Tab-separated table of C-alpha atoms and ligand atoms in Angstrom:
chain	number	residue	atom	x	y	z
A	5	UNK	CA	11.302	14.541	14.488
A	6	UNK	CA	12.652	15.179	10.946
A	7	UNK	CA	11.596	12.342	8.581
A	8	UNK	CA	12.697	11.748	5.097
A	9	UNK	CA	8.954	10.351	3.788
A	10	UNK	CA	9.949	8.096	0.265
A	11	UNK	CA	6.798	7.721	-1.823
A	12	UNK	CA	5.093	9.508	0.392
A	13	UNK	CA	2.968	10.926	-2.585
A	14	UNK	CA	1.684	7.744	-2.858
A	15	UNK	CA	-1.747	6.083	-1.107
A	16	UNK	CA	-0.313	4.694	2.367
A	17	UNK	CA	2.332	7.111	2.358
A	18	UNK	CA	0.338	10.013	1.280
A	19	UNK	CA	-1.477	9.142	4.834
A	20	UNK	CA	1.314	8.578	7.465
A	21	UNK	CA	2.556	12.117	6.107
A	22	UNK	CA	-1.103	13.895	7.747
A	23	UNK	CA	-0.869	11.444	10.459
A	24	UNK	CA	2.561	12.598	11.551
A	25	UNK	CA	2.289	16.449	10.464
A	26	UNK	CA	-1.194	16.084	11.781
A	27	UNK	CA	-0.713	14.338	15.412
A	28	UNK	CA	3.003	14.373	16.210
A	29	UNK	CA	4.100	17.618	14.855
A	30	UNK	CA	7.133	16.189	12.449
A	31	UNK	CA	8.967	18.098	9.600
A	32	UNK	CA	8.111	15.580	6.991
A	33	UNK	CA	10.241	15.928	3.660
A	34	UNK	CA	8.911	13.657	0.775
A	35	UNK	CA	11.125	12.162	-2.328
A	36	UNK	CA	8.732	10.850	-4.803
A	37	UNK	CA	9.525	9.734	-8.298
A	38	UNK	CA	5.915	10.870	-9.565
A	39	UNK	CA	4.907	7.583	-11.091
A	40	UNK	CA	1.219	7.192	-12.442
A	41	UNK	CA	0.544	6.000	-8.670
A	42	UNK	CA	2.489	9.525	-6.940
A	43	UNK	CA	0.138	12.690	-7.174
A	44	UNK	CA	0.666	16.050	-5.125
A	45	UNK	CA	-2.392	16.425	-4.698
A	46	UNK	CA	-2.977	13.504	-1.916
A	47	UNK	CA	-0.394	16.037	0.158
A	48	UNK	CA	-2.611	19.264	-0.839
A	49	UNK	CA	-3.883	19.800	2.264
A	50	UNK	CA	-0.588	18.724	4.861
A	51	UNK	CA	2.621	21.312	5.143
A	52	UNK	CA	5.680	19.334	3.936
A	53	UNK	CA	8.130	19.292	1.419
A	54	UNK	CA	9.011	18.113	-1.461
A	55	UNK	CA	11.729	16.646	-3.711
A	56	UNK	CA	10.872	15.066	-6.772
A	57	UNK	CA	13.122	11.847	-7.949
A	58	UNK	CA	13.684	8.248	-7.700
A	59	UNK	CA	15.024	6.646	-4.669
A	60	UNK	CA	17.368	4.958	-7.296
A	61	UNK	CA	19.322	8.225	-7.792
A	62	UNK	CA	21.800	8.081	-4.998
A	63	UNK	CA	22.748	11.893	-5.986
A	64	UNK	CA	19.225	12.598	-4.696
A	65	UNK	CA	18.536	10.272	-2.073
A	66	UNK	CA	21.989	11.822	-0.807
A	67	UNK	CA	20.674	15.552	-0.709
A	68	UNK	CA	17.173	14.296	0.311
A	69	UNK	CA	18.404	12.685	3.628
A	70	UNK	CA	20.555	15.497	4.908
A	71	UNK	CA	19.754	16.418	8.511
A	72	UNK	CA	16.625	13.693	8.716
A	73	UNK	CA	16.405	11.896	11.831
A	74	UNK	CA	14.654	8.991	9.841
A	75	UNK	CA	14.025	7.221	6.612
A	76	UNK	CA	10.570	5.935	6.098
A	77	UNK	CA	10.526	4.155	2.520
A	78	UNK	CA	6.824	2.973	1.147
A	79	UNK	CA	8.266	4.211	-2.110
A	80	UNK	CA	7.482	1.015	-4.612
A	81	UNK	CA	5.466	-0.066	-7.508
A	82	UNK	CA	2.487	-1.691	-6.084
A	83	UNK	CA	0.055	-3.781	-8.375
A	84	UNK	CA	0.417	-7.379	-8.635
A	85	UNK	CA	-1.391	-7.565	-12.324
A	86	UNK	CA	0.959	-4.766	-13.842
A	87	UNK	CA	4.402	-6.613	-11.945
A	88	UNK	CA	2.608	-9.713	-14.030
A	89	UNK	CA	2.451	-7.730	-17.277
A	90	UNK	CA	6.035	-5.642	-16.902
A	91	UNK	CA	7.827	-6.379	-13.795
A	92	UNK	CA	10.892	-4.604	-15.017
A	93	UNK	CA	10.255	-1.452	-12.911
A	94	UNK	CA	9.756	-3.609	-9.732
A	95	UNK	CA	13.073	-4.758	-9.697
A	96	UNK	CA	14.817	-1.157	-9.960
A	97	UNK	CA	12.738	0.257	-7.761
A	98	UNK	CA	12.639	-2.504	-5.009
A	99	UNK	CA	16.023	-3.911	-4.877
A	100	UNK	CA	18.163	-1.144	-6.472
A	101	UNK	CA	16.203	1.723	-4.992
A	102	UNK	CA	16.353	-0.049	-1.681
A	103	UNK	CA	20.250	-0.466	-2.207
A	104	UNK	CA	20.683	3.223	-2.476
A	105	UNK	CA	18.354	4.257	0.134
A	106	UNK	CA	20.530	1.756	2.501
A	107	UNK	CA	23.607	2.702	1.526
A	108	UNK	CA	23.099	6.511	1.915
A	109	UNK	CA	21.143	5.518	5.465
A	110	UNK	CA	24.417	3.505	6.248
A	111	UNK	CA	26.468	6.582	5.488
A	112	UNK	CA	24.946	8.992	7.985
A	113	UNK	CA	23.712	6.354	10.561
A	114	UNK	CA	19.887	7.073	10.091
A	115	UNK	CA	17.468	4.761	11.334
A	116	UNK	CA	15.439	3.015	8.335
A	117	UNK	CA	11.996	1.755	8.094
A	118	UNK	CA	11.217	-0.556	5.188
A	119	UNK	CA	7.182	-0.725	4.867
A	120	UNK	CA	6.622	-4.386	3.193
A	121	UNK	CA	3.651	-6.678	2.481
A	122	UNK	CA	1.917	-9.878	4.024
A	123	UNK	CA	2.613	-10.976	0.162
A	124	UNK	CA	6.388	-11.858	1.117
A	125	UNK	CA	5.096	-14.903	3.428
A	126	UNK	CA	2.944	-16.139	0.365
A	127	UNK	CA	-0.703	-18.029	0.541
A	128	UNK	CA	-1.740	-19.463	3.527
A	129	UNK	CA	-4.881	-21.915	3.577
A	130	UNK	CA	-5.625	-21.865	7.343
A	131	UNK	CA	-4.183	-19.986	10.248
A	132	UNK	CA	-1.884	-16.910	10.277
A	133	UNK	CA	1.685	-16.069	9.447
A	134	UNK	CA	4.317	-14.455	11.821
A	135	UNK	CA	7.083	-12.848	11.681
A	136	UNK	CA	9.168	-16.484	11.465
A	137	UNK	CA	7.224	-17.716	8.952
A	138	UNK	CA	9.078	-18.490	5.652
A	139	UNK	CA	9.395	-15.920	2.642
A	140	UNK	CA	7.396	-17.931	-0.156
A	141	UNK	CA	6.444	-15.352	-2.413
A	142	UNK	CA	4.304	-15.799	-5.620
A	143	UNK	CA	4.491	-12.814	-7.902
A	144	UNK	CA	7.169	-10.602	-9.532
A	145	UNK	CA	5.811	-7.832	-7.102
A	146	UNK	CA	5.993	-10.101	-3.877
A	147	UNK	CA	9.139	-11.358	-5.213
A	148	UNK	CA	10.956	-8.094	-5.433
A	149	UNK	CA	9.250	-6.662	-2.305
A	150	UNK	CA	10.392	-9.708	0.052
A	151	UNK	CA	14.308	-9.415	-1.652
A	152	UNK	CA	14.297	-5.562	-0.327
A	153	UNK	CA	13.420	-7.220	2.798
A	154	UNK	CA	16.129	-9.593	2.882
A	155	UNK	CA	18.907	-6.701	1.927
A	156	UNK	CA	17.460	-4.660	4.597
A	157	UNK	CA	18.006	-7.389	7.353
A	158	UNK	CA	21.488	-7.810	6.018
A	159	UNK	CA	22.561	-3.924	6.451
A	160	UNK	CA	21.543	-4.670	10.466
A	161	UNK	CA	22.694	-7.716	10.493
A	162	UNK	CA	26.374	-6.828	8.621
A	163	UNK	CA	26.461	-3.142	9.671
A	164	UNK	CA	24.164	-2.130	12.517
A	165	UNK	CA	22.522	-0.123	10.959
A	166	UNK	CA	18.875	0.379	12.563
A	167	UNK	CA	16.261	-0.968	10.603
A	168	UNK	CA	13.166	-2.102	10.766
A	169	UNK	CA	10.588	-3.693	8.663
A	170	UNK	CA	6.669	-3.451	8.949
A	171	UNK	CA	4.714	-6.233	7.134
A	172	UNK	CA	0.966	-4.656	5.980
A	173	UNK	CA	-2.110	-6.744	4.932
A	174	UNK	CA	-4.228	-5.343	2.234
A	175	UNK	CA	-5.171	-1.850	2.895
A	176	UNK	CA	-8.006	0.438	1.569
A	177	UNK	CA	-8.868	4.015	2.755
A	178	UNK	CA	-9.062	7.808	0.738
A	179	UNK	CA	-6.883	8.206	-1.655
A	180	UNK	CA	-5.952	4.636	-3.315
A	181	UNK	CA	-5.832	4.702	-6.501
A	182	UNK	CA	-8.709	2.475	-8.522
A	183	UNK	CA	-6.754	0.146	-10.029
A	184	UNK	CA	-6.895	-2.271	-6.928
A	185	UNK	CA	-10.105	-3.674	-5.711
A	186	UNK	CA	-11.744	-1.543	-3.255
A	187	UNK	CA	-11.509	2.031	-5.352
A	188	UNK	CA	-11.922	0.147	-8.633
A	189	UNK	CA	-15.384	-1.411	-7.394
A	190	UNK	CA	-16.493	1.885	-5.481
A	191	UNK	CA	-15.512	3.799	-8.739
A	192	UNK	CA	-17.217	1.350	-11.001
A	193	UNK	CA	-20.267	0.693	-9.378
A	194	UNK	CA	-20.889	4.587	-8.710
A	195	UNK	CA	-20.756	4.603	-12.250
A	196	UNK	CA	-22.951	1.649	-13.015
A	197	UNK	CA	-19.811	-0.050	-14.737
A	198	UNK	CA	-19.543	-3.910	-14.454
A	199	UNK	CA	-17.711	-4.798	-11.390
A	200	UNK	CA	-14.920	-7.700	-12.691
A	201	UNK	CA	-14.139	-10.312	-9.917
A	202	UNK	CA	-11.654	-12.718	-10.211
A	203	UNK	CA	-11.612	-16.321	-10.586
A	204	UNK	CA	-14.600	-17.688	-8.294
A	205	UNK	CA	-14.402	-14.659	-6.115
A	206	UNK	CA	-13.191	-16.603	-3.484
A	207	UNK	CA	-9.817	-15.236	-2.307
A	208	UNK	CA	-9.986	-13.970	1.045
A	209	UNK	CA	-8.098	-10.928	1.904
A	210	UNK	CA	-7.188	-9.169	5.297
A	211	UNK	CA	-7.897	-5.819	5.206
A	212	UNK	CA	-6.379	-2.663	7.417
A	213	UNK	CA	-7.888	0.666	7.656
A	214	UNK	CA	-4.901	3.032	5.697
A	215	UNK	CA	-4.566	5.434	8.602
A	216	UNK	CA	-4.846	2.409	11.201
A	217	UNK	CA	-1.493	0.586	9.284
A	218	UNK	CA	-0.124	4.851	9.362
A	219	UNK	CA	-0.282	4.652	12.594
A	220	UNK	CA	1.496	1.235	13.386
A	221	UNK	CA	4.485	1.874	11.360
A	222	UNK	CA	5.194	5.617	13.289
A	223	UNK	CA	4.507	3.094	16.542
A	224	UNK	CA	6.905	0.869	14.847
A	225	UNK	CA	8.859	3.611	13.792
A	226	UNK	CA	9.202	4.946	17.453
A	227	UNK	CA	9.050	1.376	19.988
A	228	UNK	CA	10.274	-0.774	17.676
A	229	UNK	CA	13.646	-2.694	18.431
A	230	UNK	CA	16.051	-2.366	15.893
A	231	UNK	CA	16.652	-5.587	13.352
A	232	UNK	CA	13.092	-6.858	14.160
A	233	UNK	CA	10.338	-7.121	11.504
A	234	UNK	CA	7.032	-6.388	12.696
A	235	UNK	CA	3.387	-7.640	11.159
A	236	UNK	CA	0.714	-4.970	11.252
A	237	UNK	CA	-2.447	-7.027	10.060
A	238	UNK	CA	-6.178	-5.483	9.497
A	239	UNK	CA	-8.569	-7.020	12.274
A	240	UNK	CA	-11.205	-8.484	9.930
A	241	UNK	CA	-10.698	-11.060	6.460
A	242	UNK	CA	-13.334	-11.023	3.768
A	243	UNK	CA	-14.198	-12.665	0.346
A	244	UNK	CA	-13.124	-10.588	-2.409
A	245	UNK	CA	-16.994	-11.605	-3.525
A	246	UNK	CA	-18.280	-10.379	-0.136
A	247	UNK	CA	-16.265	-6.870	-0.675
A	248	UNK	CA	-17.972	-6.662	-4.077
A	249	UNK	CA	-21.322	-7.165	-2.302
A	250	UNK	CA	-21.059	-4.606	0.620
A	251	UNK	CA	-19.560	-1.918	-1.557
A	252	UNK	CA	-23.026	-2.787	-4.260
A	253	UNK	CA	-25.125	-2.375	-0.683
A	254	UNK	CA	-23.647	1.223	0.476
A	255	UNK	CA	-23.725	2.617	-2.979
A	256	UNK	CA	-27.342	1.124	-3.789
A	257	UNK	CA	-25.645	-0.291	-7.376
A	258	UNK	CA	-27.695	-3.794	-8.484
A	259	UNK	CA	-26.056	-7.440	-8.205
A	260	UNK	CA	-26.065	-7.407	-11.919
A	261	UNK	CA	-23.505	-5.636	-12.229
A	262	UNK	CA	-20.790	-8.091	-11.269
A	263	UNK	CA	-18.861	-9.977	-14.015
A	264	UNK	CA	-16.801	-13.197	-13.570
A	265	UNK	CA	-13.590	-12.519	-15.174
A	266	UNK	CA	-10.104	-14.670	-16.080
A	267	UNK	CA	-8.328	-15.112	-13.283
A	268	UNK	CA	-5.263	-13.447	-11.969
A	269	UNK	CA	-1.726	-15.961	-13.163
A	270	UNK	CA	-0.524	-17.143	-9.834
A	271	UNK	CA	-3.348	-15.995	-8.057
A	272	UNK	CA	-2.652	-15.898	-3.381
A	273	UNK	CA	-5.486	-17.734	-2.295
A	274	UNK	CA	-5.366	-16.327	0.895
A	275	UNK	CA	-3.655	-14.017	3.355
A	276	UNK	CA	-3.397	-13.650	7.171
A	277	UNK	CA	-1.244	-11.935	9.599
A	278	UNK	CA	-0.836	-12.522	13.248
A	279	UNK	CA	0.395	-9.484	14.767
A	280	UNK	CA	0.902	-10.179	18.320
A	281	UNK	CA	4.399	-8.652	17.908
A	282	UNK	CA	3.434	-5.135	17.188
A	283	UNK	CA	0.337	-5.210	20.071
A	284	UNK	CA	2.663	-5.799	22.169
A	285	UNK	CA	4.565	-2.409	21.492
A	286	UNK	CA	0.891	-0.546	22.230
A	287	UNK	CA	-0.504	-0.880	18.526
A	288	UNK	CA	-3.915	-1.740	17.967
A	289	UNK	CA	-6.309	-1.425	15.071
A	290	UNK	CA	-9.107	1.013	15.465
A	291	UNK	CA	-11.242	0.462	12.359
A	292	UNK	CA	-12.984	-2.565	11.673
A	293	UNK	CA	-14.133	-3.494	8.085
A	294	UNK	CA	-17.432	-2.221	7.792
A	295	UNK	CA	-16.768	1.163	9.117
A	296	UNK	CA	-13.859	1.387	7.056
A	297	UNK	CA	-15.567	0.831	3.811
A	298	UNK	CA	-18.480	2.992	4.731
A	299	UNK	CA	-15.901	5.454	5.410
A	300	UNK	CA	-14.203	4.957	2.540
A	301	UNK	CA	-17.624	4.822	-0.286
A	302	UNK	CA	-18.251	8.210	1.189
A	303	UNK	CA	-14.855	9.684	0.679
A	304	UNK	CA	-14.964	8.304	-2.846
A	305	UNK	CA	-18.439	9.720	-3.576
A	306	UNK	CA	-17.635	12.779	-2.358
A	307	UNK	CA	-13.900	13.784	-3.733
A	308	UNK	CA	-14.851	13.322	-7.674
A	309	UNK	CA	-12.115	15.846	-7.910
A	310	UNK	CA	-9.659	13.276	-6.860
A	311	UNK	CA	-10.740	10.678	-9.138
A	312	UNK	CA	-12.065	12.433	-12.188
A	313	UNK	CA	-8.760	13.334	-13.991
A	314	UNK	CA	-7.601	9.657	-13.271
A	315	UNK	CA	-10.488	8.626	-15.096
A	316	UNK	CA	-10.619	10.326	-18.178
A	317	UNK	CA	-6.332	10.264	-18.277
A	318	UNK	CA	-4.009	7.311	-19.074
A	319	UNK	CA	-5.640	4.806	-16.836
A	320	UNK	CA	-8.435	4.631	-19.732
A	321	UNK	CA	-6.092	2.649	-21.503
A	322	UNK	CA	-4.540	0.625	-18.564
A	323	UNK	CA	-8.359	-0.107	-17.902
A	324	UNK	CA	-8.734	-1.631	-21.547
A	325	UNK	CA	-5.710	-3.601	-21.605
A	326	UNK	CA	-6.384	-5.161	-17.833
A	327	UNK	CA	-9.638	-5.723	-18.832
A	328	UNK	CA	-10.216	-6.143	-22.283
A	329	UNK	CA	-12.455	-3.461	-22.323
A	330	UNK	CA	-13.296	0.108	-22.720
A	331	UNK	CA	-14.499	1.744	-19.014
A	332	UNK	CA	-17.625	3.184	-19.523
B	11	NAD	P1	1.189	3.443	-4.245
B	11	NAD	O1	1.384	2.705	-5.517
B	11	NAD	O2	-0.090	4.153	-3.992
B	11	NAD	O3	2.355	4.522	-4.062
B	11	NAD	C1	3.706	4.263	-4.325
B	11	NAD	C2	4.439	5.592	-4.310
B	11	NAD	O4	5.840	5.346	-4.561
B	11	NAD	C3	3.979	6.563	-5.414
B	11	NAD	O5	3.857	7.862	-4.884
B	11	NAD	C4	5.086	6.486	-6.455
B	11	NAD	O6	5.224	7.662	-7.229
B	11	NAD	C5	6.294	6.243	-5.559
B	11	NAD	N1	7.421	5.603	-6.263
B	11	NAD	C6	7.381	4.481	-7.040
B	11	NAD	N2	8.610	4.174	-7.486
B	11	NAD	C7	9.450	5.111	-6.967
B	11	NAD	C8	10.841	5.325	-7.056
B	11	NAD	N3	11.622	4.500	-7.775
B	11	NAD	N4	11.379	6.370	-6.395
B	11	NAD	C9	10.590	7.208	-5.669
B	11	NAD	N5	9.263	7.065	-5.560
B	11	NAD	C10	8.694	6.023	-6.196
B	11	NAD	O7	1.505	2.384	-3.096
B	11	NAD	P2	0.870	2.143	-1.660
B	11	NAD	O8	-0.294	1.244	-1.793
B	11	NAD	O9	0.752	3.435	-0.968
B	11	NAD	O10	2.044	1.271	-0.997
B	11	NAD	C11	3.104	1.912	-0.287
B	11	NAD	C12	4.016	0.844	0.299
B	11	NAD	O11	3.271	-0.005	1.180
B	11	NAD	C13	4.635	-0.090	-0.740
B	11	NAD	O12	5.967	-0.345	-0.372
B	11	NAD	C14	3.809	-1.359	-0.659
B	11	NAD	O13	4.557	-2.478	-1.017
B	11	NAD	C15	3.437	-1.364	0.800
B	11	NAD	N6	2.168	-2.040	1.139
B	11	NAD	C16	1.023	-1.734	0.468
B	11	NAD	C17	-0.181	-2.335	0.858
B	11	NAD	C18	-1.491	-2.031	0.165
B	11	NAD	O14	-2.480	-2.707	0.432
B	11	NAD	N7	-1.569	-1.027	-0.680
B	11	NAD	C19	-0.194	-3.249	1.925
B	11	NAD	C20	1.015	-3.551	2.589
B	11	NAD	C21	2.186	-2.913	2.188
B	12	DAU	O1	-1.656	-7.803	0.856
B	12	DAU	C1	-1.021	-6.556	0.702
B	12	DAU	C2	-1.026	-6.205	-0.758
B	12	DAU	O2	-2.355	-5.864	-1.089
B	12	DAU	C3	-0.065	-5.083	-1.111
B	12	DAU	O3	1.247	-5.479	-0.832
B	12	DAU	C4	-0.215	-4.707	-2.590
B	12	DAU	O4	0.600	-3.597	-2.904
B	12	DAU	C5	-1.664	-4.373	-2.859
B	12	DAU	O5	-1.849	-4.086	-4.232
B	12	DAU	C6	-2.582	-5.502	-2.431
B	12	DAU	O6	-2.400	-6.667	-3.290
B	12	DAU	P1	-3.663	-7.557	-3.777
B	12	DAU	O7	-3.270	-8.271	-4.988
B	12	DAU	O8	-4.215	-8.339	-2.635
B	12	DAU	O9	-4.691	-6.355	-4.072
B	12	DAU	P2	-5.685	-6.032	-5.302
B	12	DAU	O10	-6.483	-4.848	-4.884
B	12	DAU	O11	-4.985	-5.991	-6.602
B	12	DAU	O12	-6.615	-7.320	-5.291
B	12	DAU	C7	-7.316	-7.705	-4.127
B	12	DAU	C8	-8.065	-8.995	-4.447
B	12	DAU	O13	-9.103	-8.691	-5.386
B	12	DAU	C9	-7.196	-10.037	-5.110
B	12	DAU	O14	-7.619	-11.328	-4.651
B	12	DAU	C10	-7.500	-9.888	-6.600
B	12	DAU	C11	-8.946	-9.435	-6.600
B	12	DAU	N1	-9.350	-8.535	-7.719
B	12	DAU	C12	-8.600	-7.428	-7.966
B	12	DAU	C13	-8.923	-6.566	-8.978
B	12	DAU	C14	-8.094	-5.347	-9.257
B	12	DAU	C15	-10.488	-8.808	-8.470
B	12	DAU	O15	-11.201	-9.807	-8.216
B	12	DAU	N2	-10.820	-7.945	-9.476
B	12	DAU	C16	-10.091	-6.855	-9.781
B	12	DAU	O16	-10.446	-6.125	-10.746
């Protein structure tokens, strides 16, 4: 199959590209605007290629998409605390760079996939969402992310057009970059840097193993019945405080090191997907949690040449505004 991969530089996409060069044998061709979050180097080692611009552009998204069998988008801006501090790029990229992709998708009858969040359902105290639930969500970023959803249900809906949508919890895995929790912790604590937790530490969070959610939405991608969203949830939930503490145990870092911070405006208590749906295509998640992170500490301790240049570049500063502090 010939996919058109946008923001496939990125962390999730970055992974479904070696997961479908690697084990299905696609021609993958990424567009990727090459934000702070897109690097070529998470693609270093997989054969693809590559077209640098926004999905925005329809000029580009036009020439990207000739001759593709398929559009996967993850392209997106991704961090709920910057969407907080400047959501304007969340909007352009999420509903008008969704508009183009669709439009252009429309134009040459190419099936879509739309890669969304758990975020668009909103908290949930108890039990688990599905794919009926209601679209409640809190932030700028969940905001924008669950109106591309909505547009994309609309070109089925109005034009036929096949699309589908696939609904991720939180993942973590190589190559995220350490402004969300898991890298940021690993990153810190390797370097004996405090470890800044939220609020009472208390949100619970359901996390997916990055090449376990890579591999649902290529299921999704293949079995998946056209105008149907799908939820592809991680199999185990967690305290962000209990994440803090098993990432302090596999590095051998000291308690001490974690700092109570301000919490996050708006803050999700708590998400949870029931994905029933997808299972029932053949999906199932392969990784549980403390594998996963093992997996993921080591990866982290042992690609400093990943990380390095993002610490000592631009994310300094992003790091001392966030925080209120300079990273050690
Ligand atoms: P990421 O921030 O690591 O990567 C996003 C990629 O999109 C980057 O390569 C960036 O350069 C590119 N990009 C941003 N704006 C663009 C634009 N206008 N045009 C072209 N490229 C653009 O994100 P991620 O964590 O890999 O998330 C990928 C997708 O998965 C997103 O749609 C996100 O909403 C969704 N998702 C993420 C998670 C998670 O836990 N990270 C969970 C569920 C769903
Ligand atoms: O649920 C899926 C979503 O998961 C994706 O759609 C988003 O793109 C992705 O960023 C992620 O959103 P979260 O807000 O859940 O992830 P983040 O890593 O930013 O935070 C995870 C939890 O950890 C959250 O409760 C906030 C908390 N946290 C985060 C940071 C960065 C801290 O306590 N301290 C921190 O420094």
């Amino acid at each position: 199959m010939r996919l058109l991969v946008c923001g496939g530089a990125g962390f999730i996409g970055s992974n479904f590209v070696r997961v479908r060069a690697r084990d299905h044998g696609d021609d993958v061709v990424v567009l990727d605007k090459l934000t702070y979050a897109g690097r070529r180097e998470n693609l270093q080692d997989v054969e693809h290629e590559f077209v640098h611009g926004a999905i925005e552009d329809p000029a580009v998204v036009t020439a990207a998409m000739e001759g593709v069998d398929a559009v996967v988008n993850f392209a997106a801006e991704t961090h709920v605390d910057r969407s907080i501090a400047e959501p304007d790029a969340f909007v352009t990229t999420h509903a008008l760079g969704t508009y183009v992709l669709l439009e252009t998708a429309r134009a040459r009858r190419v099936r879509y996939v739309q890669v969304s969040t758990d975020e668009v359902y909103g908290s949930i105290e108890e039990g688990s969402f599905t794919e009926s639930s209601p679209l409640a969500p809190s932030s700028p970023y969940s905001a924008t992310k669950a109106g591309a959803d909505l547009l994309v249900g609309s070109y089925h809906h109005t034009y036929g057009l096949e699309t589908l949508i696939c609904r991720g919890s939180n993942n973590y895995g190589p190559y995220q970059y350490p402004e969300k929790l898991i890298p940021l912790m690993v990153l810190n604590a390797l370097h004996g840097d405090r470890l800044p937790v939220y609020g009472d530490g208390m949100n619970v969070r359901n996390w997916l193993y990055v090449e376990d959610f890579a591999r649902g939405i290529g299921h999704v991608l293949e079995h998946g019945v056209p105008g149907e969203v799908y939820n592809v949830g991680g199999p185990d939930e967690t305290t962000n405080l209990d994440v803090v503490r098993s990432i302090i145990e596999y590095v051998g870092a000291s308690e001490e090191l974690i700092e109570f911070v301000t919490d996050r405006p708006g803050h999700d208590r708590r998400y949870s997907l029931g994905s029933e749906k997808v299972r029932a295509l053949g999906w199932e998640a392969q990784v549980r949690f403390a594998e996963g992170l093992r997996r993921t500490v080591d990866w982290y301790r042992d690609n400093a040449w990943w990380w390095e240049p993002i610490r000592s570049g631009d994310y300094r500063a992003y790091y001392e505004r966030q925080y209120g502090r300079a990273l050690g």
